[in-house]
Amino acid sequence: MPFPIHRYRRLRKNQQILRMVRETTLLVDDLIEPYFICEGKGVRDEISSMPGVYRFSIDQVKKEVLETQRLGIPAIILFGIPDKKDAVGSEAYNPDGIIQRAIREIKDTAPELMIITDVCVDEYTDHGHCGVVKGDQILNDPTIKLLAKMALTHAEAGADIIAPSDMMDGRVQAIRGALDNANFSDTLIMSYAAKYASAFYGPFREAADSCPQFGDRRSYQMDPGNSDESLREVLQDIEEGADIVMVKPALAFLDIIRRVRDEVQVPVAAYNVSGEYSMVKAAAQNDWIDGQRVMMEILLSIKRAGAKMILTYFARDAAKVLME
Ligand code: PBG
């Protein structure tokens, strides 16, 4: 028998065969672009730890979403930065709050974009935690009532997909119930189902000014040492009515994405979070890596791991590369 009988390099002989055998390809359809929205007029405030990512006032966001739509990106996710914060995050469920107004304006401007809203009170509370605080405790059950209220105001304003990111127990069921009761049974829920307590959220907390003022998020977000637990979280959220489940962060948790993908039949999303973005940008600015190639390799790896949807600050840059 001649050696070697298998020469795998035959399948890498030229561009055509590479294209023919490629198992995973990234599409613009897979991308979701995050937006930070603040009060004021004419605000385009670049986030220092996230070059190329801005806080926009609503009037500026309207121009930006047209570009997102033009690039063929199907969806955006909105984060609100209110002027006023208090202990229970009441601006979060103000029907005329920053996000509720932004949803209406964006729907008018770019009706083809699916609007996802992050549902969590941390950007709206003065203590920066994702729930109602008593002493040093983050209370679960009072918090899910607020989340349901917040989700409803988003749906009323025209949000297509509600994305709870708080990691309280039972919040998907509470939100589903509130939506259904108010005739929003067509509004989808994308739950941040396996969300880990991660240091990769650092730049986001600068962007959204949502750093916890005491303690950390380890009593509600998941321990990075756990994998089985992610399945319990994901399966419970599906049982409670989640249409899409998310794993977050993405890069240090590719094994979790794959495990979830193998286990469930609903679409899986992954959040390529702020710190993952900033690391690439910083290294690229130093000419230590080829930023564009690394970006595409990372996004492909998240898809290959099993995520159909990728929330990423690279959405536009990647869409441009894919268009070429
Ligand atoms: C909570 C929320 C966070 C992120 C998305 N939703 C921050 C946190 O849990 O502290 C982080 C996203 C990122 O780092 O890009 N509202």
CSV table of C-alpha atoms and ligand atoms in Angstrom, one decimal:
chain,number,residue,atom,x,y,z
A,1,MET,CA,0.0,0.0,0.0
A,2,PRO,CA,1.4,3.4,-1.0
A,3,PHE,CA,1.9,5.8,1.9
A,4,PRO,CA,0.1,8.0,2.8
A,5,ILE,CA,-3.2,6.8,1.4
A,6,HIS,CA,-4.9,9.8,2.7
A,7,ARG,CA,-3.4,13.1,1.8
A,8,TYR,CA,-5.6,15.7,3.5
A,9,ARG,CA,-3.9,18.5,1.7
A,10,ARG,CA,-5.7,17.4,-1.4
A,11,LEU,CA,-8.8,19.1,0.2
A,12,ARG,CA,-6.8,22.3,0.6
A,13,LYS,CA,-5.4,22.4,-2.9
A,14,ASN,CA,-7.1,25.6,-4.1
A,15,GLN,CA,-9.7,28.2,-3.3
A,16,GLN,CA,-12.5,26.3,-5.0
A,17,ILE,CA,-12.0,23.1,-3.0
A,18,LEU,CA,-11.6,25.1,0.2
A,19,ARG,CA,-15.0,26.8,-0.5
A,20,MET,CA,-16.6,23.4,-1.3
A,21,VAL,CA,-15.5,21.7,1.8
A,22,ARG,CA,-15.9,24.5,4.3
A,23,GLU,CA,-18.2,23.5,7.1
A,24,THR,CA,-18.9,26.8,8.7
A,25,THR,CA,-19.3,30.2,7.1
A,26,LEU,CA,-20.1,33.5,8.8
A,27,LEU,CA,-23.1,35.4,7.4
A,28,VAL,CA,-24.2,38.9,7.9
A,29,ASP,CA,-27.5,37.3,9.1
A,30,ASP,CA,-25.7,36.0,12.2
A,31,LEU,CA,-24.7,39.5,13.5
A,32,ILE,CA,-26.4,41.6,16.1
A,33,GLU,CA,-25.1,45.1,16.8
A,34,PRO,CA,-25.2,46.6,20.3
A,35,TYR,CA,-26.0,50.3,20.8
A,36,PHE,CA,-25.6,52.5,23.9
A,37,ILE,CA,-28.1,55.2,24.0
A,38,CYS,CA,-28.0,58.3,26.3
A,39,GLU,CA,-29.9,61.5,26.8
A,40,GLY,CA,-29.1,64.8,25.2
A,41,LYS,CA,-28.8,66.0,21.6
A,42,GLY,CA,-25.9,65.6,19.2
A,43,VAL,CA,-24.0,63.2,21.5
A,44,ARG,CA,-21.5,60.9,19.9
A,45,ASP,CA,-19.3,60.0,22.7
A,46,GLU,CA,-16.6,57.4,22.0
A,47,ILE,CA,-16.0,54.9,24.8
A,48,SER,CA,-12.3,55.1,25.6
A,49,SER,CA,-11.9,51.4,26.3
A,50,MET,CA,-13.9,50.4,23.2
A,51,PRO,CA,-12.5,52.3,20.2
A,52,GLY,CA,-15.1,52.7,17.5
A,53,VAL,CA,-18.0,52.2,19.9
A,54,TYR,CA,-20.0,55.2,21.0
A,55,ARG,CA,-22.7,56.4,23.3
A,56,PHE,CA,-25.3,58.1,21.0
A,57,SER,CA,-28.2,60.4,21.8
A,58,ILE,CA,-31.4,59.4,20.1
A,59,ASP,CA,-31.1,61.9,17.2
A,60,GLN,CA,-27.7,60.4,16.4
A,61,VAL,CA,-28.8,56.8,16.7
A,62,LYS,CA,-31.3,57.4,14.0
A,63,LYS,CA,-28.5,58.1,11.5
A,64,GLU,CA,-26.5,55.1,12.7
A,65,VAL,CA,-29.3,52.5,12.4
A,66,LEU,CA,-29.8,53.4,8.8
A,67,GLU,CA,-26.2,52.4,8.2
A,68,THR,CA,-26.7,49.1,10.1
A,69,GLN,CA,-29.8,48.4,8.0
A,70,ARG,CA,-27.9,49.2,4.8
A,71,LEU,CA,-25.2,46.7,5.7
A,72,GLY,CA,-27.9,44.0,6.0
A,73,ILE,CA,-27.4,43.4,9.7
A,74,PRO,CA,-30.8,42.1,10.8
A,75,ALA,CA,-31.0,43.1,14.4
A,76,ILE,CA,-29.7,45.5,17.1
A,77,ILE,CA,-29.7,45.4,20.9
A,78,LEU,CA,-30.2,48.5,22.9
A,79,PHE,CA,-28.7,49.5,26.2
A,80,GLY,CA,-30.0,52.7,28.0
A,81,ILE,CA,-27.9,55.2,29.9
A,82,PRO,CA,-30.5,57.3,31.9
A,83,ASP,CA,-29.8,60.7,33.4
A,84,LYS,CA,-31.4,59.7,36.7
A,85,LYS,CA,-30.6,56.6,38.7
A,86,ASP,CA,-32.3,55.5,42.0
A,87,ALA,CA,-32.4,52.4,44.3
A,88,VAL,CA,-35.0,50.5,42.3
A,89,GLY,CA,-34.0,51.7,38.8
A,90,SER,CA,-37.4,53.4,38.2
A,91,GLU,CA,-36.3,54.9,34.9
A,92,ALA,CA,-36.0,51.4,33.6
A,93,TYR,CA,-39.8,51.0,33.4
A,94,ASN,CA,-40.7,54.6,32.7
A,95,PRO,CA,-42.9,54.4,29.5
A,96,ASP,CA,-41.1,57.6,28.4
A,97,GLY,CA,-37.6,56.5,29.5
A,98,ILE,CA,-34.6,56.6,27.3
A,99,ILE,CA,-35.0,53.2,25.7
A,100,GLN,CA,-38.7,53.4,25.3
A,101,ARG,CA,-38.3,56.6,23.3
A,102,ALA,CA,-35.4,55.2,21.4
A,103,ILE,CA,-37.4,52.1,20.3
A,104,ARG,CA,-40.2,54.3,18.9
A,105,GLU,CA,-37.8,56.5,17.0
A,106,ILE,CA,-35.7,53.6,15.6
A,107,LYS,CA,-38.9,51.8,14.5
A,108,ASP,CA,-39.9,54.9,12.5
A,109,THR,CA,-36.5,55.3,11.0
A,110,ALA,CA,-35.4,51.7,10.2
A,111,PRO,CA,-38.5,49.5,10.3
A,112,GLU,CA,-36.7,46.5,8.9
A,113,LEU,CA,-34.4,46.2,11.9
A,114,MET,CA,-35.4,43.8,14.6
A,115,ILE,CA,-35.0,45.6,17.9
A,116,ILE,CA,-33.8,43.6,20.9
A,117,THR,CA,-33.8,45.3,24.3
A,118,ASP,CA,-31.6,44.4,27.2
A,119,VAL,CA,-33.8,43.9,30.3
A,120,CYS,CA,-31.9,44.5,33.5
A,121,VAL,CA,-31.9,47.3,36.0
A,122,ASP,CA,-28.1,47.7,36.6
A,123,GLU,CA,-27.8,50.7,34.3
A,124,TYR,CA,-30.7,52.3,36.1
A,125,THR,CA,-29.9,51.7,39.8
A,126,ASP,CA,-27.6,54.0,41.8
A,127,HIS,CA,-25.9,51.0,43.4
A,128,GLY,CA,-25.3,49.4,40.0
A,129,HIS,CA,-26.6,45.9,40.9
A,130,CYS,CA,-29.0,44.0,38.7
A,131,GLY,CA,-31.8,43.9,41.2
A,132,VAL,CA,-33.5,45.3,44.3
A,133,VAL,CA,-31.0,45.5,47.2
A,134,LYS,CA,-31.6,44.9,50.9
A,135,GLY,CA,-28.5,45.4,53.0
A,136,ASP,CA,-25.9,43.5,51.0
A,137,GLN,CA,-28.4,41.1,49.4
A,138,ILE,CA,-29.8,41.3,45.9
A,139,LEU,CA,-33.4,40.2,46.2
A,140,ASN,CA,-34.8,37.8,43.6
A,141,ASP,CA,-38.5,37.9,43.7
A,142,PRO,CA,-39.1,41.7,44.0
A,143,THR,CA,-36.6,42.1,41.1
A,144,ILE,CA,-38.5,39.8,38.7
A,145,LYS,CA,-41.6,42.0,39.2
A,146,LEU,CA,-39.6,45.0,38.1
A,147,LEU,CA,-38.2,43.1,35.1
A,148,ALA,CA,-41.6,42.1,33.9
A,149,LYS,CA,-42.8,45.7,34.2
A,150,MET,CA,-39.7,46.9,32.3
A,151,ALA,CA,-40.1,44.3,29.5
A,152,LEU,CA,-43.8,45.3,29.1
A,153,THR,CA,-42.9,49.0,28.5
A,154,HIS,CA,-40.3,47.9,25.9
A,155,ALA,CA,-42.9,45.7,24.1
A,156,GLU,CA,-45.4,48.6,24.2
A,157,ALA,CA,-42.9,50.9,22.6
A,158,GLY,CA,-42.4,48.3,19.8
A,159,ALA,CA,-39.5,46.1,20.8
A,160,ASP,CA,-39.4,42.8,18.9
A,161,ILE,CA,-37.3,40.7,21.3
A,162,ILE,CA,-36.9,41.0,25.0
A,163,ALA,CA,-33.5,40.0,26.4
A,164,PRO,CA,-33.3,39.6,30.2
A,165,SER,CA,-29.7,39.8,31.3
A,166,ASP,CA,-30.1,39.9,35.1
A,167,MET,CA,-29.8,36.2,36.1
A,168,MET,CA,-32.6,36.3,38.6
A,169,ASP,CA,-34.5,33.0,38.9
A,170,GLY,CA,-37.9,32.8,37.3
A,171,ARG,CA,-37.7,36.0,35.3
A,172,VAL,CA,-38.4,34.4,32.0
A,173,GLN,CA,-41.7,33.1,33.2
A,174,ALA,CA,-42.6,36.4,34.9
A,175,ILE,CA,-41.8,38.3,31.6
A,176,ARG,CA,-43.6,35.8,29.4
A,177,GLY,CA,-46.7,36.0,31.7
A,178,ALA,CA,-46.7,39.8,31.7
A,179,LEU,CA,-46.3,40.0,27.9
A,180,ASP,CA,-49.0,37.4,27.2
A,181,ASN,CA,-51.4,39.1,29.6
A,182,ALA,CA,-51.1,42.3,27.7
A,183,ASN,CA,-51.5,40.7,24.3
A,184,PHE,CA,-47.8,40.7,23.4
A,185,SER,CA,-47.7,37.0,22.8
A,186,ASP,CA,-45.8,37.5,19.6
A,187,THR,CA,-42.9,39.3,21.3
A,188,LEU,CA,-39.9,37.0,21.5
A,189,ILE,CA,-37.7,36.3,24.5
A,190,MET,CA,-33.9,35.9,24.1
A,191,SER,CA,-32.7,35.0,27.6
A,192,TYR,CA,-29.1,35.5,28.7
A,193,ALA,CA,-29.5,32.0,30.0
A,194,ALA,CA,-25.9,31.0,30.8
A,195,LYS,CA,-24.4,34.3,31.9
A,196,TYR,CA,-21.1,34.0,33.8
A,197,ALA,CA,-19.6,36.4,36.4
A,198,SER,CA,-16.9,37.6,34.1
A,199,ALA,CA,-14.1,40.1,34.1
A,200,PHE,CA,-14.6,40.5,30.4
A,201,TYR,CA,-17.5,42.9,31.1
A,202,GLY,CA,-15.2,45.6,32.3
A,203,PRO,CA,-15.4,48.0,29.3
A,204,PHE,CA,-19.2,47.7,29.1
A,205,ARG,CA,-19.4,48.9,32.7
A,206,GLU,CA,-17.5,52.0,31.8
A,207,ALA,CA,-19.7,52.4,28.7
A,208,ALA,CA,-23.0,52.0,30.6
A,209,ASP,CA,-21.7,53.4,33.9
A,210,SER,CA,-23.0,50.3,35.7
A,211,CYS,CA,-20.2,49.2,38.0
A,212,PRO,CA,-21.6,47.7,41.2
A,213,GLN,CA,-21.0,50.2,44.0
A,214,PHE,CA,-20.4,47.4,46.5
A,215,GLY,CA,-19.5,43.7,46.2
A,216,ASP,CA,-19.8,42.0,42.8
A,217,ARG,CA,-22.2,39.9,40.8
A,218,ARG,CA,-21.2,36.5,41.9
A,219,SER,CA,-24.3,35.8,43.9
A,220,TYR,CA,-26.4,35.9,40.7
A,221,GLN,CA,-24.1,35.4,37.7
A,222,MET,CA,-22.6,32.0,37.1
A,223,ASP,CA,-19.3,30.7,38.4
A,224,PRO,CA,-16.9,30.2,35.4
A,225,GLY,CA,-15.9,26.8,36.9
A,226,ASN,CA,-19.3,25.4,36.2
A,227,SER,CA,-20.5,23.7,33.0
A,228,ASP,CA,-23.3,21.3,34.0
A,229,GLU,CA,-25.0,24.3,35.7
A,230,SER,CA,-25.2,26.1,32.3
A,231,LEU,CA,-27.5,23.3,31.1
A,232,ARG,CA,-29.8,23.6,34.1
A,233,GLU,CA,-30.1,27.4,33.5
A,234,VAL,CA,-30.7,27.0,29.8
A,235,LEU,CA,-33.2,24.1,30.1
A,236,GLN,CA,-35.1,26.0,32.8
A,237,ASP,CA,-35.3,29.2,30.7
A,238,ILE,CA,-36.6,27.2,27.8
A,239,GLU,CA,-39.2,25.6,30.0
A,240,GLU,CA,-40.2,29.1,31.2
A,241,GLY,CA,-40.7,30.2,27.6
A,242,ALA,CA,-37.4,31.5,26.2
A,243,ASP,CA,-37.4,31.4,22.4
A,244,ILE,CA,-33.7,31.9,22.1
A,245,VAL,CA,-31.0,31.1,24.7
A,246,MET,CA,-27.7,32.9,25.0
A,247,VAL,CA,-24.3,32.0,26.4
A,248,LYS,CA,-22.1,34.9,27.6
A,249,PRO,CA,-19.2,35.7,27.3
A,250,ALA,CA,-18.3,33.8,24.2
A,251,LEU,CA,-14.6,33.3,23.8
A,252,ALA,CA,-13.7,31.8,27.1
A,253,PHE,CA,-16.9,29.8,27.0
A,254,LEU,CA,-16.9,28.2,23.6
A,255,ASP,CA,-17.2,24.8,25.3
A,256,ILE,CA,-20.4,25.9,26.9
A,257,ILE,CA,-21.8,27.2,23.6
A,258,ARG,CA,-21.1,23.7,22.0
A,259,ARG,CA,-22.6,21.9,25.0
A,260,VAL,CA,-25.8,24.0,24.9
A,261,ARG,CA,-26.0,23.6,21.1
A,262,ASP,CA,-25.8,19.8,21.4
A,263,GLU,CA,-28.4,19.7,24.1
A,264,VAL,CA,-31.2,22.0,23.0
A,265,GLN,CA,-33.4,22.5,19.9
A,266,VAL,CA,-34.0,26.3,20.2
A,267,PRO,CA,-31.6,28.8,18.5
A,268,VAL,CA,-28.5,29.6,20.5
A,269,ALA,CA,-27.0,33.1,20.7
A,270,ALA,CA,-23.6,34.1,22.1
A,271,TYR,CA,-22.4,37.5,23.3
A,272,ASN,CA,-18.9,38.4,22.1
A,273,VAL,CA,-18.6,40.9,25.0
A,274,SER,CA,-16.9,44.2,25.5
A,275,GLY,CA,-13.6,42.9,26.9
A,276,GLU,CA,-13.2,40.5,24.0
A,277,TYR,CA,-13.6,43.4,21.6
A,278,SER,CA,-11.3,45.7,23.5
A,279,MET,CA,-8.5,43.1,23.7
A,280,VAL,CA,-8.5,42.7,19.9
A,281,LYS,CA,-8.7,46.5,19.3
A,282,ALA,CA,-5.8,47.2,21.7
A,283,ALA,CA,-3.5,44.6,20.2
A,284,ALA,CA,-4.4,45.7,16.6
A,285,GLN,CA,-3.6,49.3,17.5
A,286,ASN,CA,-0.2,48.2,18.6
A,287,ASP,CA,0.2,46.3,15.3
A,288,TRP,CA,0.7,43.1,17.4
A,289,ILE,CA,-2.1,41.3,15.4
A,290,ASP,CA,-4.0,41.7,12.2
A,291,GLY,CA,-7.2,43.1,13.8
A,292,GLN,CA,-9.4,42.3,10.8
A,293,ARG,CA,-8.3,38.7,10.5
A,294,VAL,CA,-8.5,38.0,14.2
A,295,MET,CA,-12.0,39.5,14.3
A,296,MET,CA,-13.2,37.2,11.5
A,297,GLU,CA,-11.5,34.2,13.1
A,298,ILE,CA,-13.1,34.9,16.5
A,299,LEU,CA,-16.6,35.4,15.0
A,300,LEU,CA,-16.2,32.2,13.0
A,301,SER,CA,-15.1,30.2,16.0
A,302,ILE,CA,-18.2,31.3,17.9
A,303,LYS,CA,-20.4,30.2,15.1
A,304,ARG,CA,-18.5,26.9,14.7
A,305,ALA,CA,-19.0,26.3,18.4
A,306,GLY,CA,-22.7,26.4,17.8
A,307,ALA,CA,-24.1,29.9,18.0
A,308,LYS,CA,-26.4,31.0,15.3
A,309,MET,CA,-26.6,34.6,16.5
A,310,ILE,CA,-23.6,36.6,17.6
A,311,LEU,CA,-24.0,39.8,19.6
A,312,THR,CA,-20.9,41.7,18.8
A,313,TYR,CA,-19.3,45.2,18.7
A,314,PHE,CA,-17.6,44.0,15.5
A,315,ALA,CA,-21.0,43.7,13.7
A,316,ARG,CA,-20.4,46.5,11.3
A,317,ASP,CA,-16.8,45.9,10.6
A,318,ALA,CA,-17.6,42.2,10.0
A,319,ALA,CA,-20.5,43.0,7.8
A,320,LYS,CA,-18.3,45.2,5.6
A,321,VAL,CA,-15.7,42.4,5.3
A,322,LEU,CA,-18.5,40.0,4.3
A,323,MET,CA,-19.8,42.4,1.7
A,324,GLU,CA,-16.5,42.6,-0.2
B,1,PBG,C1,-26.3,43.8,32.2
B,1,PBG,C2,-25.4,43.5,31.1
B,1,PBG,C3,-24.0,43.5,31.1
B,1,PBG,C4,-23.6,43.2,29.8
B,1,PBG,C5,-24.7,43.1,29.0
B,1,PBG,N1,-25.8,43.2,29.8
B,1,PBG,C6,-23.1,43.9,32.2
B,1,PBG,C7,-23.0,43.0,33.4
B,1,PBG,O1,-23.5,42.0,33.6
B,1,PBG,O2,-22.2,43.5,34.3
B,1,PBG,C8,-22.2,43.1,29.4
B,1,PBG,C9,-21.9,43.2,27.9
B,1,PBG,C10,-20.5,43.4,27.5
B,1,PBG,O3,-19.6,43.3,28.3
B,1,PBG,O4,-20.3,43.7,26.3
B,1,PBG,N2,-27.2,44.8,31.9
